[in-house]
C-alpha positions as CSV (number, residue, x, y, z in Angstrom):
1,X,105.3,117.1,102.1
2,X,103.3,119.9,103.7
3,X,104.8,122.0,106.5
4,X,103.2,122.3,109.8
5,X,103.2,126.1,110.2
6,X,103.4,129.3,108.1
7,X,107.0,130.3,108.9
8,X,108.8,130.5,105.5
9,X,112.1,129.6,107.1
10,X,110.7,126.2,108.0
11,X,110.0,125.1,104.5
12,X,112.8,127.0,102.7
13,X,115.6,125.6,104.8
14,X,118.7,127.6,105.5
15,X,121.4,125.8,103.5
16,X,125.1,125.6,103.3
17,X,126.5,127.5,100.3
18,X,129.6,127.3,98.2
19,X,130.2,131.0,99.1
20,X,130.7,130.1,102.8
21,X,132.5,126.8,102.2
22,X,136.2,127.1,103.1
23,X,138.2,127.4,99.8
24,X,141.1,125.5,101.2
25,X,138.8,122.5,101.7
26,X,138.2,122.4,97.9
27,X,141.8,122.0,96.8
28,X,142.4,118.5,95.4
29,X,138.8,117.3,96.2
30,X,136.6,115.7,93.6
31,X,133.4,117.9,93.3
32,X,130.3,116.8,91.5
33,X,128.2,119.8,90.2
34,X,124.6,119.4,89.2
35,X,124.3,122.2,86.6
36,X,121.3,123.9,85.0
37,X,121.4,123.0,81.4
38,X,119.1,125.8,80.3
39,X,121.5,128.3,81.6
40,X,124.8,126.7,80.5
41,X,123.4,126.2,77.0
42,X,122.8,130.0,76.7
43,X,126.4,130.9,75.8
44,X,125.2,134.0,73.9
45,X,123.5,135.3,77.0
46,X,126.4,134.7,79.4
47,X,126.1,138.3,80.5
48,X,122.7,137.7,82.2
49,X,122.9,137.6,86.0
50,X,121.7,134.0,86.3
51,X,124.1,132.7,83.6
52,X,127.0,134.6,85.3
53,X,126.2,133.0,88.6
54,X,126.0,129.5,87.1
55,X,129.4,129.9,85.3
56,X,130.9,131.5,88.3
57,X,130.2,128.3,90.4
58,X,132.3,126.2,88.0
59,X,135.1,128.8,87.7
60,X,135.3,129.2,91.5
61,X,135.7,125.5,92.0
62,X,138.2,125.2,89.2
63,X,140.3,128.2,90.6
64,X,140.2,126.6,94.0
65,X,141.9,123.5,92.7
66,X,138.9,121.1,92.8
67,X,138.5,118.3,90.3
68,X,135.1,118.9,88.7
69,X,132.5,116.4,87.5
70,X,129.5,118.1,85.7
71,X,126.1,116.3,85.8
72,X,123.0,117.6,84.0
73,X,120.0,116.9,81.8
74,X,119.5,118.6,78.5
75,X,116.4,117.0,77.2
76,X,113.7,119.7,77.4
77,X,113.7,120.6,73.7
78,X,114.3,118.7,70.5
79,X,117.4,120.7,69.7
80,X,119.0,120.2,73.1
81,X,117.9,116.5,73.2
82,X,119.9,115.9,70.0
83,X,123.0,117.6,71.5
84,X,125.6,115.0,72.3
85,X,127.7,114.9,75.4
86,X,130.7,115.6,73.2
87,X,129.0,118.7,71.6
88,X,128.0,120.1,75.0
89,X,131.5,119.6,76.3
90,X,132.8,121.6,73.3
91,X,130.2,124.3,73.9
92,X,131.0,124.6,77.6
93,X,134.8,124.6,76.9
94,X,134.2,127.6,74.6
95,X,132.1,129.7,77.0
96,X,134.0,128.8,80.2
97,X,137.4,129.0,78.5
98,X,138.3,125.8,80.4
99,X,138.8,122.3,79.0
100,X,135.6,120.2,79.5
101,X,136.1,116.5,78.6
102,X,133.1,114.2,77.9
103,X,133.0,111.0,79.9
104,X,133.6,107.8,78.0
105,X,130.0,106.7,78.3
106,X,128.4,106.8,81.7
107,X,128.9,103.1,82.2
108,X,132.6,103.6,81.6
109,X,132.9,106.4,84.2
110,X,135.3,105.2,86.9
111,X,137.5,106.7,89.6
112,X,140.5,106.1,87.4
113,X,138.9,108.4,84.8
114,X,138.9,111.2,87.3
115,X,142.5,110.4,88.4
116,X,143.7,110.5,84.8
117,X,142.2,113.9,84.1
118,X,144.7,116.7,83.4
119,X,145.0,119.4,86.0
120,X,142.7,121.8,84.3
121,X,140.2,119.2,82.9
122,X,136.5,119.2,83.8
123,X,134.6,115.9,83.3
124,X,131.1,116.0,81.8
125,X,128.9,113.0,82.4
126,X,126.3,111.7,79.9
127,X,122.9,113.4,79.6
128,X,120.8,112.3,82.7
129,X,117.7,112.4,80.5
130,X,118.8,109.0,79.1
131,X,118.5,107.2,82.4
132,X,115.3,106.1,84.1
133,X,117.2,105.7,87.3
134,X,117.6,109.5,87.5
135,X,113.8,110.1,87.8
136,X,113.5,107.1,90.2
137,X,116.2,108.5,92.5
138,X,117.8,105.1,92.4
139,X,120.3,104.8,95.3
140,X,122.7,102.6,93.4
141,X,122.6,104.9,90.4
142,X,123.3,107.9,92.7
143,X,126.2,106.1,94.3
144,X,127.7,105.4,90.9
145,X,127.2,109.1,90.0
146,X,129.3,110.2,93.0
147,X,132.0,107.5,92.5
148,X,135.2,109.2,93.7
149,X,133.4,112.5,94.6
150,X,133.4,113.9,98.2
151,X,131.6,117.2,97.7
152,X,128.3,117.9,95.9
153,X,127.4,121.4,94.6
154,X,123.8,121.8,93.4
155,X,123.4,124.7,91.0
156,X,120.2,123.4,89.3
157,X,117.6,125.4,91.1
158,X,115.0,124.9,88.4
159,X,114.6,121.2,89.3
160,X,114.7,121.7,93.1
161,X,111.0,120.7,93.3
162,X,111.8,117.2,91.9
163,X,113.3,114.2,93.6
164,X,116.2,113.1,91.3
165,X,119.2,110.9,91.8
166,X,121.5,113.8,90.7
167,X,120.0,116.3,93.2
168,X,118.8,114.2,96.1
169,X,120.3,110.8,96.0
170,X,123.9,112.0,95.5
171,X,123.9,113.8,98.8
172,X,123.8,110.5,100.8
173,X,127.4,109.7,99.7
174,X,129.1,113.1,99.8
175,X,130.4,114.5,103.0
176,X,129.4,118.0,102.1
177,X,126.4,119.1,100.0
178,X,126.1,122.8,99.3
179,X,124.3,125.3,97.0
180,X,126.1,126.9,94.1
181,X,126.1,130.6,93.5
182,X,123.1,130.5,91.1
183,X,121.1,128.2,93.4
184,X,121.9,130.4,96.4
185,X,120.7,133.6,94.6
186,X,117.5,132.0,93.4
187,X,116.6,130.5,96.7
188,X,117.1,133.8,98.4
189,X,114.6,135.4,95.9
190,X,111.9,133.0,97.1
191,X,112.1,134.5,100.6
192,X,112.0,138.0,99.1
193,X,108.8,137.1,97.2
194,X,106.9,136.5,100.5
195,X,108.4,139.4,102.4
196,X,105.8,142.1,103.1
197,X,107.9,145.1,103.9
198,X,106.9,147.1,100.8
199,X,103.3,148.1,100.2
200,X,101.2,148.1,98.1
201,X,102.2,144.6,97.0
202,X,100.3,143.4,93.9
203,X,100.5,139.9,92.3
204,X,99.9,139.5,88.6
205,X,98.8,135.9,88.1
206,X,98.8,134.1,84.7
207,X,98.6,130.4,83.8
208,X,96.0,127.8,84.5
209,X,95.1,124.9,86.8
210,X,93.4,126.5,89.8
211,X,93.0,123.2,91.7
212,X,96.7,122.5,91.6
213,X,97.6,126.1,92.7
214,X,94.8,126.7,95.2
215,X,97.1,126.5,98.3
216,X,99.6,128.8,96.7
217,X,97.0,131.3,95.6
218,X,95.5,131.3,99.1
219,X,98.9,132.0,100.5
220,X,99.5,134.8,98.1
221,X,96.1,136.3,99.0
222,X,97.3,136.3,102.6
223,X,100.4,138.3,101.7
224,X,99.5,140.7,98.9
225,X,97.4,143.8,98.8
226,X,95.7,142.8,95.6
227,X,95.6,140.1,92.9
228,X,95.4,140.7,89.1
229,X,94.4,137.6,87.1
230,X,95.6,137.8,83.5
231,X,95.7,134.1,82.4
232,X,93.2,131.3,82.1
233,X,92.8,131.4,85.9
234,X,90.9,134.7,85.4
235,X,88.1,132.7,83.8
236,X,87.7,130.6,86.9
237,X,87.4,133.7,89.1
238,X,84.9,135.3,86.6
239,X,82.8,132.0,86.6
240,X,82.8,131.9,90.4
241,X,81.4,135.5,90.4
242,X,78.6,134.5,88.2
243,X,79.9,135.9,84.9
244,X,79.4,134.0,81.6
245,X,82.7,132.7,80.3
246,X,83.7,130.4,77.4
247,X,83.2,126.8,78.4
248,X,86.6,125.8,76.8
249,X,88.4,127.7,79.6
250,X,86.5,126.3,82.6
251,X,88.2,123.9,84.9
252,X,86.1,121.1,86.2
253,X,85.2,121.2,89.9
254,X,87.3,124.4,90.4
255,X,84.5,126.8,91.4
256,X,84.7,125.8,95.1
257,X,88.3,126.7,95.3
258,X,87.7,129.9,93.4
259,X,85.0,131.0,95.9
260,X,87.3,130.3,98.8
261,X,89.9,132.5,97.3
262,X,87.4,135.3,96.7
263,X,86.1,135.1,100.2
264,X,89.6,135.2,101.7
265,X,90.3,138.3,99.6
266,X,87.0,139.9,100.9
267,X,87.9,139.0,104.5
268,X,91.2,140.8,104.0
269,X,89.5,143.6,102.1
270,X,91.9,143.3,99.2
271,X,90.8,143.6,95.5
272,X,90.8,140.8,93.0
273,X,91.0,142.1,89.4
274,X,90.2,140.2,86.2
275,X,90.3,141.6,82.6
276,X,87.6,143.9,81.6
277,X,88.0,143.1,77.9
278,X,89.6,140.7,75.5
279,X,90.8,140.5,72.0
280,X,88.8,137.6,70.5
281,X,89.0,135.6,67.3
282,X,86.0,134.3,65.3
283,X,85.9,130.5,65.6
284,X,84.7,129.9,62.1
285,X,87.1,132.5,60.6
286,X,90.3,132.9,62.6
287,X,91.3,135.9,60.4
288,X,88.7,138.0,62.2
289,X,89.8,139.8,65.4
290,X,87.6,142.0,67.6
291,X,87.6,143.4,71.1
292,X,84.7,142.3,73.5
293,X,83.9,143.3,77.1
294,X,84.7,140.4,79.4
295,X,81.0,140.0,80.3
296,X,79.7,140.2,76.8
297,X,81.7,137.8,74.6
298,X,79.5,136.7,71.8
299,X,79.0,133.0,71.1
300,X,81.5,131.8,68.5
301,X,84.3,134.1,69.6
302,X,87.2,132.9,71.7
303,X,89.5,135.2,73.8
304,X,93.2,135.2,72.7
305,X,94.7,138.2,74.4
306,X,94.1,141.0,76.9
307,X,92.1,143.9,75.6
308,X,93.2,147.6,75.6
309,X,91.0,148.6,78.5
310,X,92.3,145.7,80.6
311,X,95.9,146.8,80.0
312,X,95.0,150.4,80.8
313,X,93.3,149.3,84.1
314,X,96.3,147.2,85.0
315,X,98.6,150.2,84.4
316,X,96.5,152.3,86.8
317,X,96.4,149.6,89.4
318,X,100.2,149.2,89.4
319,X,100.9,152.9,89.3
320,X,101.7,153.4,93.0
321,X,102.9,149.9,93.8
322,X,106.1,149.3,95.7
323,X,106.3,145.6,95.0
324,X,105.0,143.5,92.1
325,X,105.1,139.8,91.4
326,X,104.3,138.6,87.9
327,X,104.0,134.8,87.8
328,X,102.7,132.7,84.9
329,X,101.9,133.2,81.2
330,X,99.4,135.6,79.7
331,X,98.0,133.1,77.2
332,X,94.6,131.7,76.5
333,X,95.2,129.5,73.5
334,X,96.7,129.3,70.0
335,X,96.0,132.0,67.4
336,X,97.4,133.1,64.1
337,X,97.4,136.6,65.4
338,X,100.3,137.9,67.5
339,X,99.6,138.1,71.2
340,X,100.7,141.6,72.5
341,X,99.5,141.3,76.1
342,X,102.8,140.0,77.5
343,X,104.8,142.7,75.7
344,X,102.4,145.5,76.8
345,X,102.5,144.2,80.4
346,X,106.3,144.3,80.3
347,X,106.1,147.9,79.1
348,X,103.9,148.8,82.0
349,X,106.3,147.2,84.5
350,X,109.2,149.1,82.9
351,X,107.4,152.4,83.5
352,X,106.4,151.4,87.1
353,X,110.0,150.3,87.8
354,X,111.2,153.9,87.3
355,X,109.3,154.9,90.5
356,X,111.4,152.5,92.6
357,X,109.0,149.5,92.6
358,X,110.5,146.1,93.4
359,X,109.6,143.7,90.6
360,X,109.7,139.9,90.6
361,X,109.2,138.0,87.3
362,X,108.5,134.3,87.5
363,X,108.2,131.7,84.7
364,X,109.8,131.3,81.3
365,X,107.1,133.2,79.4
366,X,107.1,136.2,81.8
367,X,110.9,136.3,81.9
368,X,111.1,136.2,78.1
369,X,108.6,139.1,77.8
370,X,110.4,141.4,80.1
371,X,113.8,140.4,78.7
372,X,112.7,141.3,75.1
373,X,111.0,144.5,76.1
374,X,113.1,146.0,78.9
375,X,116.5,147.5,78.8
376,X,119.3,145.4,80.4
377,X,119.8,147.9,83.1
378,X,116.4,147.3,84.7
379,X,117.0,145.3,87.9
380,X,114.1,142.8,87.6
381,X,114.4,139.8,90.0
382,X,113.7,136.8,87.7
383,X,113.1,133.1,88.4
384,X,112.5,131.1,85.3
385,X,111.1,128.0,87.0
386,X,107.5,128.8,87.9
387,X,106.9,125.2,89.1
388,X,109.5,125.7,91.9
389,X,107.8,129.0,93.0
390,X,104.3,127.5,93.0
391,X,105.5,124.6,95.2
392,X,107.2,127.1,97.5
393,X,104.1,129.3,97.7
394,X,102.0,126.2,98.5
395,X,104.4,125.8,101.5
396,X,105.7,122.4,100.4
397,X,109.3,121.3,101.0
398,X,111.5,121.5,98.0
399,X,113.4,118.2,97.9
400,X,116.5,119.7,96.1
401,X,116.8,122.3,98.9
402,X,116.0,120.0,101.8
403,X,118.7,117.5,100.6
404,X,121.5,120.1,101.1
405,X,123.4,120.6,104.3
406,X,121.8,123.0,106.7
407,X,123.2,126.3,107.8
408,X,122.4,128.0,111.1
409,X,119.7,130.6,110.1
410,X,120.5,133.4,112.6
411,X,123.4,135.8,113.4
412,X,124.2,135.3,117.0
413,X,124.7,138.3,119.3
414,X,127.4,136.9,121.6
415,X,127.4,140.1,123.7
416,X,123.8,139.4,124.7
417,X,124.3,135.7,125.2
418,X,127.4,135.8,127.4
419,X,128.5,138.4,130.0
420,X,132.1,138.1,128.7
421,X,132.0,136.8,125.1
422,X,135.8,136.7,124.8
423,X,136.2,134.0,127.5
424,X,137.3,130.5,126.3
425,X,134.4,128.6,124.8
426,X,133.5,125.0,125.7
427,X,131.0,123.4,123.3
428,X,129.1,120.2,124.2
429,X,127.6,118.7,121.0
430,X,124.5,116.6,121.6
431,X,124.0,118.3,125.0
432,X,120.8,116.5,125.7
433,X,119.2,117.6,129.0
434,X,122.1,120.0,129.6
435,X,123.1,118.7,133.1
436,X,126.8,118.4,132.1
437,X,126.9,122.1,131.1
438,X,124.8,123.2,134.0
439,X,127.3,121.5,136.4
440,X,130.4,122.6,134.5
441,X,129.4,126.3,134.3
442,X,129.1,126.5,138.1
443,X,132.7,125.5,138.7
444,X,134.4,126.8,135.5
445,X,133.2,130.4,135.9
446,X,136.0,131.8,133.7
447,X,134.7,129.9,130.6
448,X,131.6,130.1,128.5
449,X,129.6,127.0,127.7
450,X,127.5,126.3,124.7
451,X,125.2,123.3,124.2
452,X,124.2,122.2,120.7
453,X,121.2,119.9,120.6
454,X,118.8,118.9,117.8
455,X,115.9,118.3,120.2
456,X,114.0,121.6,120.5
457,X,112.0,120.6,123.6
458,X,115.2,119.7,125.5
459,X,116.8,123.0,124.5
460,X,113.8,125.0,125.6
461,X,114.0,123.2,129.0
462,X,117.7,123.9,129.3
463,X,117.2,127.6,128.5
464,X,114.6,127.8,131.2
465,X,117.1,126.3,133.6
466,X,119.8,128.9,132.6
467,X,117.3,131.7,133.1
468,X,116.4,130.4,136.6
469,X,120.1,130.0,137.5
470,X,120.9,133.6,136.5
471,X,124.2,132.4,135.0
472,X,125.6,134.4,132.1
473,X,128.3,131.9,131.0
474,X,126.1,129.2,129.4
475,X,123.7,129.0,126.5
476,X,121.9,126.3,124.4
477,X,121.0,126.3,120.8
478,X,118.6,123.9,118.9
479,X,120.4,122.9,115.7
480,X,121.9,120.0,113.8
481,X,125.5,120.5,114.8
482,X,126.8,118.1,112.2
483,X,126.3,120.8,109.5
484,X,125.9,124.0,111.4
485,X,128.8,123.8,113.8
486,X,131.0,126.0,111.6
487,X,128.5,128.7,111.0
488,X,127.5,128.8,114.7
489,X,131.0,128.8,116.3
490,X,133.0,130.7,113.7
491,X,131.5,134.0,114.7
492,X,132.5,133.6,118.4
493,X,134.9,136.4,119.3
494,X,137.0,134.3,121.8
495,X,138.9,131.1,121.5
496,X,137.3,127.7,121.1
497,X,139.0,125.8,123.9
498,X,137.1,122.5,124.3
499,X,134.6,120.5,122.3
500,X,132.9,117.4,123.8
501,X,130.9,114.7,122.1
502,X,129.5,112.3,124.7
503,X,127.6,109.1,124.2
504,X,126.1,109.6,120.7
505,X,123.4,107.2,119.8
506,X,125.2,104.3,118.0
507,X,122.4,104.1,115.5
508,X,123.6,107.4,114.1
509,X,127.1,105.9,113.3
510,X,126.1,103.4,110.7
511,X,127.8,104.3,107.4
512,X,124.6,104.2,105.4
513,X,122.9,106.7,107.7
514,X,123.3,110.1,105.9
515,X,122.8,112.3,108.9
516,X,124.9,110.5,111.5
517,X,126.3,112.9,114.0
518,X,130.1,112.5,113.8
519,X,131.0,112.8,110.1
520,X,133.8,114.5,108.2
521,X,132.1,117.9,107.8
522,X,131.7,118.2,111.6
523,X,135.2,116.8,112.3
524,X,136.9,119.2,110.0
525,X,134.9,122.2,111.3
526,X,135.9,121.4,114.9
527,X,139.6,121.0,114.0
528,X,139.6,124.2,111.9
529,X,138.0,126.3,114.6
530,X,139.7,124.8,117.7
531,X,142.5,127.0,119.2
532,X,146.0,125.5,119.3
533,X,146.3,123.4,122.5
534,X,142.5,123.2,122.5
535,X,141.0,119.8,123.3
536,X,138.4,117.4,122.0
537,X,136.8,115.1,124.5
538,X,135.0,112.0,123.2
539,X,133.4,109.3,125.2
540,X,130.9,106.4,124.9
541,X,129.9,103.4,126.8
542,X,130.2,101.4,123.6
543,X,133.8,100.8,122.6
544,X,133.2,100.6,118.8
545,X,131.5,104.0,118.9
546,X,134.3,105.6,120.8
547,X,136.9,104.0,118.6
548,X,135.1,105.2,115.5
549,X,134.9,108.8,116.7
550,X,138.6,108.7,117.6
551,X,139.6,107.3,114.2
552,X,137.5,109.9,112.4
553,X,139.2,112.8,114.1
554,X,142.7,111.4,113.8
555,X,142.2,110.5,110.1
556,X,140.8,113.9,109.2
557,X,143.1,115.8,111.6
558,X,146.1,115.3,109.2
559,X,148.7,115.4,112.0
560,X,147.1,118.3,113.7
561,X,145.9,116.2,116.7
562,X,147.7,114.3,119.4
563,X,146.1,111.6,121.6
564,X,146.5,112.1,125.3
565,X,145.6,108.6,126.5
566,X,146.6,106.5,129.6
567,X,147.1,103.3,127.7
568,X,148.3,102.0,124.3
569,X,144.8,102.3,122.9
570,X,144.5,106.0,123.8
571,X,141.8,105.5,126.5
572,X,141.8,107.7,129.6
573,X,140.6,106.2,132.8
574,X,138.9,109.1,134.6
575,X,136.7,111.9,133.5
576,X,139.2,114.8,133.2
577,X,136.6,117.4,134.1
578,X,135.4,115.8,137.3
579,X,131.8,116.4,136.1
580,X,129.8,113.5,134.7
581,X,126.9,113.7,132.3
582,X,123.8,112.0,133.5
583,X,124.3,109.0,131.1
584,X,127.9,108.6,132.1
585,X,126.9,108.5,135.8
586,X,124.2,105.9,134.9
587,X,126.8,103.7,133.2
588,X,129.2,104.0,136.1
589,X,126.5,103.2,138.6
590,X,125.7,100.0,136.8
591,X,129.4,99.0,136.9
592,X,130.1,99.3,133.2
593,X,133.2,101.0,131.7
594,X,133.3,104.3,129.8
595,X,135.6,104.6,126.9
596,X,137.1,108.1,126.9
597,X,139.5,109.9,124.5
598,X,141.2,113.3,124.9
599,X,142.7,114.8,121.7
600,X,144.8,118.0,121.7
601,X,145.3,120.3,118.7
602,X,149.1,120.6,118.3
603,X,149.2,123.0,115.3
């Protein structure tokens, strides 16, 4: 799915993270964790930053008193594919120093199996590679995966570009879906890659498949101060410039996209570099190895590695860089001879790094090269999944990221928003056209009013009305309050006095609808942040909707709320504020009843 504009924050959504999830909400909860098998299988490399983050996610949940279910796939290599669930459980127990128990076959996984776990046990489900329903994102399979679980933690960033039952489907049945520590770190690196604060910024590009990467390459061209092609893609650029290249490296129908890329670079006046020479092998005698200029490779010889002049030129080009991105492998094909280009390139980056250059390394091959060559103290920023980064650079939504709960992306300056930011705060969730707040703010001048509304056009109109009124005690924000209420309101310096939810669309209260407005995450956030004796006002012209909202708050309030109703059902007859929303007035004018509930926080 392509995004409509070039704002990175729109296609790398701001997400809720485990770091910001209240620890007390984890105690006693069943949490399903989608882990990155490639990281957790590297027990010997647990000191690497990525592995540390991945293991920290599990330890944090365990130390917080959560019951943990681990879900993953370890079928990328023949060795890992042969690894049984029992063997992996033993391996994880060793590196985590926690007891990891293999599930008794996925089909035998039940709620009772979680209940019967010892206090410190972690349950490991079977290898997801075995199940076709995983790739199909089967809803029934995802529901079975989350049986008994209430919270989902995604720490498998390397598959965030895929739609899987264990990364996307599971979020439909968990009340909270957040990013683990490793996922959070890796997703933040994506935004850093496209930041353009440091110049010169050069991208070193390896790999192949120009047609697949055209959008991403054009985007990089719009961000960088120069491009260095070192992989098979270099031959597509050389061919588009009219140079003779080996036919075996040419990509069919790619010349048009290559020319577009070249013209874009010319329009921006940035250089595109390709290798000046190559190490080549003799086709009929692979033992023979010789260096040829890139524009004079003799017939019967095939490039296998970057030549010495190319590496020297690259070192000069990178000498004064302040930011470098290396993405993709430096590989042209198979050869008996050792390929030294990646190692030499890693050495160049090591030298450049000493001058304070910010270096991003993307892809398994590139990460392996710098890890083997560089000292452990060098602060490279590494992302092993090049596929995720290419999707991101192409400005496509990452399904594994989009499925997680949203976080409000900005830090609010309450001193700018309100004249007196310590006055009691009244929040109207689903504020619509804002008339309720606009009327309330005129009479309740000692309080501040905040409207949270998902419709951006309505919010823009409301903010214009606020500006015209000159009032400094009301504000509106466009956001999905269901998941961002906590991050928005928790920073407010005064007390949260009242929260109102009025006439939510009943379509959003069907159990199967994942993003319905009033759900447990919102209810708990409101109760947690509300001041003692603070009030929650709920109303609807549909009795079942009002009843459902009331029940959700009372059930999740855990004796913290008291109902202040006029009858045995808890309904109140009159609007306690003396100010009606426009829909409420419409219902009253047509002679229909409104169902209102007022809840008070007692402790």
